[in-house]
């Protein structure tokens, strides 16, 4: 029930905050050397750590409701640090203060600076995170810090189990995100002195200078389904892109990485494959037609993966498509084809670069940062309108990147004002990116599941026999849409530029289904009924679509805050409605057999998106 209350509260707040200009408090948010303010506090007394309350500044007014709440919370934390617990309890519930004050007072500010996300503390080899605004079922991504984490010594102080993973940042998975109403508290142990770590700024979510305009979020969500393409010289050898490059992974602190300032080693075989890369059968128009016929509304192309090879014409690199026998700008050809056929274009670009010898070393990472900024400028400038930018992880500790995440994203924002930018470039970006799994039900933060149609991101000889079934592809798409997310389904082309025949056929089968039922996916929102074990729901206008993923002949749904005017089984057959005291029973008859997804359309008497979420 908590989740539903939370979702509905957030939905209500979103409505309210668009009407009310909330009076807010704010406090000096900065690194350790913040100059304490001496402004008057609400109680009228000044002091070296006085907190400015009830100030409404332009900057603060830009902040969304949740950040204003966080400022109040952080103001209370400053009071706890100053030993002013009674004053702190005017801003933070007393029970929470009593539980956490000692820990906060006995430790120092940690490696992740305070912000909308929360704050961190450090003591010895321990880091404690106080996380706010946690999205249920979602991964919390925070910047990487420079010391590796001893995962076995990670624990939640707010109940539930927690796992940290270093993939697209410091990923924090909790089995049941405990809805501590103030902040979820997690403690982890690092290999070294946590108090000596560099302090990293954790940007807030909604920053107009960085985030896409609000209206782009709806347009992006309406797309619902896209094609991800991982391609490069690795396909000549049928090797997994980047990860099978037997070379050092500079800057990487986990999973076999060479670490910061590690020893650099190249892979003479992998790094020479580009000399054989000649995709003479590459047909950009055919790729786009294949995607469109599958019901996909956008394509995201790898322009540079961690192996450093640029699939575009880069003036700052001689390790690019122009150096291959093919010698034509693949990114440009695909951009032109997308524009010609009216499908949205996305570029993927990997900030981590294990080929570049400057990457991941304290003494040379600044040169890499310059190279990085220039390649991003090329991508943002030379290919016309780009609709989506897909960063793929900084990987090395964030302090090496300095202010590049903000600078690079602000530059892209200036070059491409309406582009949707994901959460893997060091900022929270415009949308989250759960990978190879369906994200949790989440309507406030846009999100997209990326997943492979087969056994790898790029082509290998076993792709054909590992291609997902039609049922598995549709289940991914429907379950993602039913949780209000997009699906980015990945195919890896062969070295000649064609796709595995079985995968072309699979997309055609998905397209056949989308031709008939795509209106229950495209342009819909997830809910208003939370995913259940035997169905998910999507909605559009005054219709709710129940997607029954098991071929059951009856389903019970909770009461919704609307009248059902008509119920129809889109696959054929009939449905009867029986409203009971606690739920509504829908019973099906004569539905054609072997349906992957039985869809019941409930036509109701009001806009489905206005309904409270029910379970
Ligand atoms: O390491 C990459 C991987 O190869 C692939 O590109 C995925 C796609 O989201 N991103 C990274 C793993 O998270």
XYZ file of C-alpha atoms and ligand atoms in Angstrom:
628
model
C 0.000 0.000 0.000
C 2.907 2.326 0.763
C 3.988 2.291 -2.865
C 0.546 3.275 -4.095
C 0.257 6.053 -1.555
C 3.669 7.268 -2.590
C 2.807 7.190 -6.271
C -0.460 8.988 -5.754
C 1.126 11.560 -3.433
C 3.746 12.261 -6.058
C 1.104 12.488 -8.749
C -0.931 14.917 -6.587
C 2.175 16.976 -5.734
C 3.093 17.177 -9.387
C -0.345 18.603 -10.054
C -0.194 20.960 -7.076
C 3.391 22.091 -7.638
C 2.465 23.162 -11.131
C -0.044 25.517 -9.480
C 1.610 26.598 -6.238
C 4.904 28.423 -6.010
C 6.120 26.699 -2.879
C 7.769 28.892 -0.248
C 11.050 27.232 0.423
C 14.020 27.231 2.671
C 17.489 26.905 1.423
C 20.868 26.448 2.965
C 24.415 26.933 1.723
C 25.077 23.721 -0.189
C 28.676 23.240 -1.023
C 31.825 21.365 -0.157
C 33.380 21.405 3.271
C 34.562 24.939 2.864
C 31.098 26.445 2.656
C 31.079 29.894 4.206
C 28.608 29.626 7.060
C 25.779 32.039 6.614
C 24.853 34.541 9.322
C 21.422 35.319 7.935
C 18.463 35.411 10.273
C 16.894 32.032 11.002
C 13.148 31.559 11.214
C 13.395 32.088 14.943
C 15.086 35.475 14.389
C 18.444 34.574 15.982
C 21.664 34.676 13.955
C 24.546 32.230 14.323
C 27.555 30.915 12.422
C 25.594 28.024 11.061
C 22.279 29.803 10.862
C 20.101 28.364 8.123
C 18.350 30.658 5.685
C 14.710 29.689 5.939
C 11.736 30.856 3.930
C 13.995 32.408 1.308
C 12.641 32.132 -2.208
C 15.397 32.827 -4.680
C 15.186 32.424 -8.445
C 17.479 29.408 -8.294
C 15.378 27.771 -5.653
C 12.140 28.482 -7.497
C 13.516 26.574 -10.465
C 13.948 23.566 -8.226
C 11.121 21.032 -8.275
C 9.089 20.419 -5.147
C 11.205 17.480 -4.037
C 14.438 19.525 -4.095
C 12.852 22.203 -1.896
C 11.967 19.451 0.546
C 15.555 18.249 0.384
C 16.873 21.728 1.141
C 14.783 21.739 4.295
C 16.134 18.300 5.199
C 19.748 19.380 4.585
C 19.176 22.498 6.663
C 18.188 20.172 9.479
C 21.320 18.081 8.950
C 23.483 21.205 9.334
C 21.781 21.835 12.673
C 22.457 18.246 13.773
C 26.133 18.670 12.841
C 26.149 21.846 14.963
C 24.613 19.988 17.894
C 21.370 21.993 17.654
C 19.095 18.966 17.832
C 16.040 20.802 19.107
C 16.192 23.197 16.158
C 16.862 20.298 13.808
C 13.671 18.612 15.007
C 11.720 21.560 13.657
C 12.865 20.517 10.186
C 13.296 16.743 10.455
C 11.079 14.306 12.383
C 12.444 13.949 15.938
C 12.489 10.142 15.755
C 14.786 10.249 12.732
C 17.052 12.824 14.378
C 17.315 10.736 17.517
C 18.169 7.642 15.465
C 20.875 9.173 13.263
C 22.274 12.259 15.059
C 25.187 10.441 16.727
C 26.353 8.848 13.463
C 26.203 12.216 11.721
C 28.011 14.078 14.499
C 30.766 11.462 14.848
C 31.592 11.376 11.134
C 32.704 13.857 8.496
C 31.079 14.947 5.214
C 31.497 12.059 2.797
C 32.623 11.767 -0.861
C 29.211 12.572 -2.351
C 28.221 16.169 -1.744
C 24.725 17.053 -0.479
C 21.933 17.700 -2.946
C 18.429 16.707 -3.962
C 19.602 13.091 -3.771
C 20.558 13.336 -0.072
C 24.017 13.450 1.520
C 26.932 11.240 2.599
C 29.175 10.896 5.638
C 32.576 9.220 6.075
C 34.361 7.702 9.042
C 37.424 5.485 8.708
C 36.747 3.045 5.868
C 32.980 3.492 6.079
C 30.757 5.656 3.882
C 27.152 6.227 4.894
C 24.635 7.433 2.307
C 21.424 9.158 3.353
C 19.295 8.798 0.227
C 16.080 10.712 -0.409
C 13.504 10.491 -3.188
C 14.222 6.811 -3.774
C 12.101 5.405 -6.652
C 10.589 2.115 -5.530
C 12.000 -0.843 -7.413
C 14.530 1.330 -9.182
C 18.251 1.451 -9.034
C 19.711 4.537 -7.392
C 22.680 5.682 -9.444
C 25.334 7.845 -7.873
C 28.800 8.880 -9.071
C 31.700 6.492 -8.735
C 34.178 7.336 -6.011
C 37.827 6.411 -6.246
C 37.990 3.622 -3.757
C 36.715 0.162 -4.537
C 33.857 -1.083 -2.369
C 33.953 -4.207 -0.253
C 30.510 -5.379 -1.239
C 30.337 -8.002 1.477
C 30.347 -5.204 4.025
C 27.482 -3.232 2.550
C 24.299 -2.934 4.554
C 21.063 -1.000 4.753
C 20.347 0.763 8.047
C 16.748 1.226 6.892
C 15.764 -2.408 6.575
C 15.822 -4.645 3.523
C 18.908 -5.912 1.723
C 21.124 -3.746 -0.464
C 23.669 -4.544 -3.157
C 26.099 -2.112 -4.734
C 27.329 -2.552 -8.282
C 29.738 -0.443 -10.263
C 28.377 -0.479 -13.789
C 26.603 2.676 -14.805
C 27.776 4.553 -11.730
C 27.434 3.436 -8.125
C 24.308 1.338 -8.627
C 22.424 0.644 -5.452
C 19.905 -2.185 -5.589
C 17.571 -2.780 -2.676
C 15.294 -5.782 -2.544
C 12.561 -3.734 -0.932
C 13.455 -0.018 -1.000
C 12.395 0.734 2.563
C 10.314 3.836 2.363
C 12.006 5.587 5.251
C 9.958 8.779 5.006
C 13.033 10.942 5.587
C 15.998 9.151 4.019
C 17.062 5.568 3.298
C 20.401 4.958 5.038
C 23.050 2.685 3.521
C 26.530 1.993 4.828
C 29.379 0.551 2.780
C 33.056 -0.180 3.341
C 35.814 0.976 0.996
C 39.337 -0.255 0.480
C 41.064 2.688 2.098
C 40.391 5.879 4.034
C 36.899 7.097 3.147
C 37.609 10.462 4.779
C 40.404 11.206 2.281
C 38.328 10.720 -0.868
C 37.703 13.546 -3.328
C 34.288 15.166 -2.876
C 31.976 14.835 -5.861
C 29.010 16.976 -6.762
C 25.820 14.965 -7.348
C 23.739 17.062 -9.766
C 20.023 17.422 -9.230
C 17.532 16.011 -11.694
C 15.621 18.933 -13.091
C 18.088 21.590 -14.165
C 16.782 23.647 -17.107
C 20.344 24.285 -18.360
C 20.876 20.555 -18.674
C 17.578 18.700 -18.894
C 15.362 18.448 -21.956
C 12.204 20.596 -22.029
C 9.345 18.932 -20.140
C 7.300 18.492 -23.339
C 10.038 16.282 -24.804
C 9.535 13.747 -22.010
C 5.985 13.007 -23.170
C 7.071 12.808 -26.821
C 9.889 10.441 -25.844
C 7.599 8.279 -23.698
C 5.030 8.058 -26.511
C 7.679 6.373 -28.699
C 7.759 3.393 -26.301
C 9.849 1.085 -28.551
C 13.273 1.560 -30.180
C 16.112 -0.317 -31.873
C 19.569 -0.366 -30.261
C 22.462 -1.219 -32.636
C 25.856 -2.368 -31.348
C 28.287 -2.581 -34.246
C 31.976 -2.096 -35.064
C 35.106 -3.901 -36.286
C 34.587 -6.491 -33.501
C 31.891 -8.020 -35.755
C 34.641 -9.032 -38.209
C 35.842 -11.504 -35.577
C 32.404 -12.160 -34.089
C 33.715 -10.921 -30.734
C 31.665 -9.109 -28.067
C 32.300 -5.414 -28.472
C 35.035 -3.998 -26.209
C 34.798 -6.620 -23.476
C 36.663 -9.226 -25.558
C 39.467 -6.770 -26.260
C 42.325 -8.396 -24.390
C 43.779 -5.142 -23.143
C 43.796 -3.009 -20.022
C 40.582 -1.411 -18.849
C 42.034 1.840 -17.602
C 40.191 3.735 -14.926
C 37.996 0.787 -14.089
C 37.987 0.070 -10.394
C 35.989 -3.146 -10.527
C 35.583 -6.363 -12.445
C 39.104 -6.829 -13.774
C 39.799 -3.170 -14.326
C 43.302 -1.718 -14.431
C 42.301 0.995 -11.996
C 43.382 4.614 -11.987
C 46.968 5.006 -13.260
C 47.017 1.298 -14.031
C 49.389 -0.356 -16.491
C 48.303 0.217 -20.105
C 48.190 -2.762 -22.483
C 46.720 -2.828 -26.012
C 45.228 -5.753 -27.947
C 47.103 -5.910 -31.271
C 44.591 -8.338 -32.803
C 41.327 -6.592 -31.818
C 42.794 -3.143 -32.547
C 43.665 -4.119 -36.123
C 40.209 -5.515 -37.038
C 39.184 -2.126 -38.421
C 41.503 -2.757 -41.393
C 39.120 -5.567 -42.436
C 35.882 -3.716 -41.628
C 34.087 -3.255 -44.957
C 30.268 -3.597 -44.546
C 29.490 -3.452 -48.242
C 25.935 -4.719 -47.647
C 25.133 -1.953 -45.154
C 21.854 -0.381 -46.278
C 20.731 2.367 -43.904
C 17.321 2.645 -45.554
C 16.734 -1.078 -45.141
C 17.702 -0.894 -41.440
C 15.249 1.939 -40.853
C 12.466 0.187 -42.784
C 13.047 -2.986 -40.742
C 12.793 -0.999 -37.501
C 9.684 0.890 -38.580
C 7.953 -2.281 -39.710
C 8.623 -3.725 -36.255
C 6.753 -0.832 -34.655
C 9.975 0.807 -33.478
C 9.902 4.595 -33.370
C 13.610 5.328 -32.804
C 17.064 3.911 -33.449
C 20.099 4.364 -31.160
C 23.399 3.663 -32.958
C 26.748 3.014 -31.290
C 29.014 5.839 -32.441
C 31.905 4.877 -30.149
C 32.003 2.013 -27.655
C 34.586 1.430 -24.888
C 36.987 0.072 -27.551
C 37.448 3.625 -28.828
C 36.517 2.974 -32.465
C 34.441 5.796 -33.961
C 31.689 4.670 -36.310
C 31.593 8.279 -37.506
C 34.000 10.605 -39.293
C 35.988 12.167 -36.448
C 38.638 14.795 -37.175
C 40.284 14.133 -33.808
C 40.745 10.398 -34.270
C 42.475 8.217 -36.843
C 40.735 5.170 -35.330
C 37.420 5.751 -37.070
C 35.235 4.545 -39.933
C 37.122 6.709 -42.434
C 40.271 4.660 -41.758
C 38.542 1.417 -42.799
C 38.252 -0.044 -46.327
C 34.628 1.084 -46.196
C 35.552 4.725 -45.653
C 32.027 6.172 -45.407
C 30.373 7.856 -42.437
C 27.931 5.218 -41.147
C 26.438 7.619 -38.577
C 25.673 10.152 -41.298
C 24.097 7.541 -43.570
C 21.841 6.305 -40.786
C 20.956 9.852 -39.725
C 19.882 10.663 -43.287
C 17.803 7.479 -43.574
C 16.063 8.121 -40.234
C 15.182 11.634 -41.298
C 13.960 10.448 -44.704
C 11.661 7.810 -43.161
C 10.521 9.831 -40.151
C 12.047 7.762 -37.354
C 13.830 9.363 -34.378
C 17.645 9.171 -34.264
C 19.777 8.444 -31.194
C 23.544 8.318 -30.774
C 25.210 6.133 -28.161
C 28.682 7.275 -27.084
C 30.877 5.633 -24.450
C 32.678 8.108 -22.156
C 34.989 5.303 -21.022
C 37.633 4.578 -23.630
C 40.028 1.712 -23.048
C 41.863 2.345 -26.352
C 42.909 5.919 -25.585
C 46.142 5.990 -23.569
C 45.190 9.234 -21.849
C 42.014 7.818 -20.323
C 41.945 6.852 -16.670
C 45.259 8.325 -15.509
C 45.508 11.276 -13.149
C 48.379 12.724 -15.197
C 46.669 12.544 -18.598
C 42.900 12.291 -18.151
C 42.576 16.038 -18.788
C 43.813 15.444 -22.358
C 41.207 12.724 -22.735
C 38.559 15.132 -21.453
C 39.501 17.556 -24.276
C 39.288 14.766 -26.879
C 35.957 13.665 -25.394
C 34.483 17.149 -25.554
C 35.579 17.509 -29.174
C 34.046 14.224 -30.307
C 30.795 15.103 -28.548
C 30.874 18.473 -30.290
C 31.314 16.701 -33.637
C 28.341 14.419 -32.942
C 26.183 17.307 -31.742
C 27.100 19.493 -34.732
C 27.648 17.420 -37.886
C 24.586 15.164 -38.065
C 21.592 17.484 -37.982
C 18.889 17.068 -35.334
C 19.626 14.281 -32.871
C 16.659 13.155 -30.754
C 18.387 11.025 -28.124
C 21.904 10.953 -26.645
C 22.917 7.746 -24.906
C 26.042 8.104 -22.751
C 27.406 4.822 -21.432
C 29.261 5.369 -18.163
C 32.232 7.370 -16.981
C 33.633 4.221 -15.330
C 36.741 5.835 -13.833
C 36.292 7.739 -10.571
C 34.286 10.874 -11.114
C 36.996 13.195 -9.754
C 39.093 12.532 -12.888
C 36.243 13.958 -14.945
C 36.112 17.183 -12.935
C 33.203 19.305 -14.291
C 33.055 17.493 -17.633
C 29.645 15.864 -16.995
C 28.053 19.290 -16.622
C 30.143 20.926 -19.397
C 29.603 18.135 -21.921
C 25.874 17.936 -21.274
C 25.430 21.707 -21.323
C 27.315 21.815 -24.638
C 25.096 19.072 -26.092
C 22.048 20.878 -24.714
C 23.072 24.076 -26.548
C 23.706 22.155 -29.783
C 20.560 20.023 -29.500
C 17.997 21.863 -27.295
C 15.289 19.181 -27.418
C 17.462 16.054 -27.247
C 16.677 13.501 -24.529
C 19.884 12.598 -22.682
C 20.206 9.505 -20.500
C 21.597 9.014 -16.984
C 25.030 7.547 -17.812
C 27.055 10.669 -18.501
C 27.753 11.567 -14.868
C 24.459 13.416 -14.367
C 20.966 12.093 -13.668
C 19.956 13.158 -17.169
C 16.439 12.925 -18.561
C 15.818 9.197 -18.206
C 16.979 6.109 -16.294
C 18.363 3.056 -18.073
C 17.796 -0.306 -16.357
C 19.661 -2.883 -18.401
C 18.678 -6.443 -19.316
C 15.792 -6.208 -16.851
C 12.388 -4.548 -16.776
C 12.483 -1.492 -14.501
C 10.128 -1.015 -11.576
C 6.766 0.737 -11.987
C 7.706 4.388 -12.115
C 5.708 7.252 -13.610
C 7.640 10.306 -12.473
C 11.165 9.564 -13.634
C 11.239 8.596 -17.338
C 13.024 5.309 -17.930
C 13.943 2.832 -20.634
C 14.937 -0.812 -20.392
C 17.712 -1.771 -22.819
C 17.987 -5.459 -23.621
C 19.549 -7.737 -26.204
C 17.460 -9.815 -28.595
C 20.120 -12.504 -28.372
C 23.245 -13.520 -26.413
C 25.366 -10.413 -26.799
C 25.288 -6.741 -27.653
C 27.326 -7.156 -30.843
C 27.184 -10.015 -33.378
C 28.714 -13.425 -32.731
C 28.347 -16.803 -34.371
C 25.872 -18.031 -31.732
C 23.443 -15.107 -32.047
C 21.065 -16.918 -34.409
C 20.491 -19.856 -32.101
C 20.066 -17.636 -29.051
C 17.537 -15.197 -30.460
C 14.598 -14.507 -28.174
C 11.210 -15.935 -29.136
C 8.366 -13.695 -30.235
C 6.699 -14.309 -26.874
C 9.841 -13.228 -25.019
C 10.200 -10.066 -27.127
C 6.548 -9.130 -26.647
C 6.684 -9.933 -22.938
C 9.639 -7.535 -22.570
C 7.818 -4.794 -24.477
C 4.459 -5.206 -22.726
C 5.924 -5.541 -19.224
C 8.064 -2.457 -19.795
C 5.152 -0.374 -21.123
C 2.959 -1.655 -18.267
C 5.454 -0.101 -15.852
C 5.534 3.184 -17.825
C 8.911 2.516 -19.473
C 10.326 2.381 -23.000
C 12.045 -0.670 -24.466
C 15.283 -0.321 -26.448
C 15.784 -3.739 -28.068
C 19.316 -4.417 -29.294
C 20.450 -6.190 -32.474
C 24.080 -6.627 -33.514
C 24.691 -6.510 -37.292
C 27.185 -8.825 -38.964
C 30.441 -7.471 -40.418
C 28.854 -7.125 -43.856
C 26.114 -4.798 -42.535
C 23.227 -7.283 -42.560
C 21.373 -8.747 -39.576
C 20.869 -12.410 -38.692
C 17.919 -13.645 -40.765
C 16.141 -15.047 -37.688
C 16.298 -11.613 -36.055
C 14.942 -9.845 -39.132
C 12.110 -12.367 -39.119
C 11.538 -11.886 -35.369
C 11.207 -8.142 -35.766
C 8.754 -8.725 -38.611
C 6.675 -10.946 -36.293
C 6.772 -8.250 -33.587
C 5.695 -5.772 -36.259
C 2.737 -7.933 -37.236
C 1.581 -7.903 -33.597
C 2.228 -4.171 -33.321
C 0.203 -3.525 -36.479
C -2.817 -5.021 -34.738
C -2.199 -4.052 -31.096
C 0.485 -1.343 -31.167
C -2.087 1.283 -30.117
C -2.122 -0.397 -26.682
C 1.617 0.379 -26.390
C 2.516 3.493 -28.417
C 1.426 6.735 -26.748
C 0.214 4.960 -23.612
C 1.184 5.375 -19.960
C 1.691 2.547 -17.507
C -1.151 1.657 -15.129
C -3.439 2.772 -13.581
C -3.424 -0.727 -12.138
C -0.021 -1.768 -10.800
C 1.483 -4.826 -12.489
C 0.018 -8.041 -11.092
C 1.321 -11.591 -11.420
C -1.011 -12.338 -14.339
C -1.436 -8.987 -16.085
C -0.136 -5.472 -16.595
C -2.110 -2.429 -17.669
C -1.504 0.485 -20.005
C -3.787 3.383 -20.680
C -4.522 6.064 -23.248
C -7.376 8.583 -23.294
C -10.485 6.980 -21.804
C -9.253 3.423 -22.328
C -7.409 1.031 -20.033
C -5.747 -1.977 -21.698
C -5.311 -5.071 -19.566
C -2.542 -7.285 -20.994
C -3.071 -10.871 -19.802
C 0.279 -12.569 -20.317
C -0.860 -16.002 -19.229
C -3.614 -17.561 -21.297
C -6.054 -17.384 -18.428
C -9.801 -17.098 -19.041
C -10.532 -14.805 -16.077
C -8.812 -11.991 -14.220
C -9.606 -10.076 -11.053
C -8.819 -6.356 -11.010
C -9.079 -3.869 -8.138
C -11.801 -1.261 -8.268
C -10.777 1.803 -10.265
C -12.015 5.319 -9.640
C -14.126 5.333 -12.808
C -17.155 3.628 -14.363
C -16.489 0.913 -16.950
C -18.716 1.754 -19.913
C -17.644 -1.144 -22.132
C -15.236 -4.075 -22.055
C -13.873 -5.642 -25.250
C -11.418 -8.475 -25.906
C -9.261 -7.089 -28.736
C -8.120 -10.600 -29.764
C -11.740 -11.737 -30.303
C -14.258 -13.435 -27.986
C -16.307 -11.842 -25.207
C -15.789 -10.657 -21.639
C -18.328 -10.393 -18.825
C -17.920 -8.076 -15.842
C -18.889 -8.962 -12.280
C -18.328 -6.191 -9.748
C -17.774 -7.605 -6.258
C -17.283 -5.893 -2.901
C -13.501 -5.866 -3.119
C -12.692 -6.370 -6.777
C -14.057 -6.812 -10.297
C -14.008 -10.211 -11.986
C -13.620 -10.268 -15.762
C -14.475 -13.594 -17.382
C -13.549 -14.355 -20.973
C -15.251 -16.625 -23.462
C -14.424 -17.852 -26.983
C -11.060 -16.125 -27.048
C -8.907 -17.613 -29.853
C -6.350 -20.002 -28.353
C -2.515 -19.605 -28.283
C -2.621 -15.834 -27.812
C 0.686 -14.491 -26.464
C -1.137 -11.515 -24.969
C -4.907 -11.326 -24.443
C -5.876 -7.657 -24.335
C -9.057 -6.439 -22.667
C -9.960 -2.838 -23.420
C -11.963 -1.132 -20.670
C -13.606 2.014 -21.943
C -14.241 4.302 -18.951
C -15.987 7.570 -18.251
C -12.879 9.712 -17.650
C -9.248 10.229 -18.722
C -7.393 7.151 -17.480
C -4.240 9.174 -16.758
C -6.113 11.133 -14.104
C -6.952 8.016 -12.112
C -5.135 7.176 -8.860
C -2.839 4.166 -9.079
C -4.425 1.046 -7.615
C -3.206 -2.450 -6.851
O 29.546 -2.292 -21.264
C 28.426 -1.844 -21.965
C 27.828 -2.946 -22.791
O 28.764 -3.422 -23.723
C 26.614 -2.395 -23.541
O 27.003 -1.335 -24.404
C 25.608 -1.875 -22.503
C 24.394 -1.298 -23.198
O 23.626 -0.616 -22.257
N 26.239 -0.826 -21.700
C 27.414 -1.246 -20.994
C 27.077 -2.183 -19.851
O 26.240 -1.492 -18.948
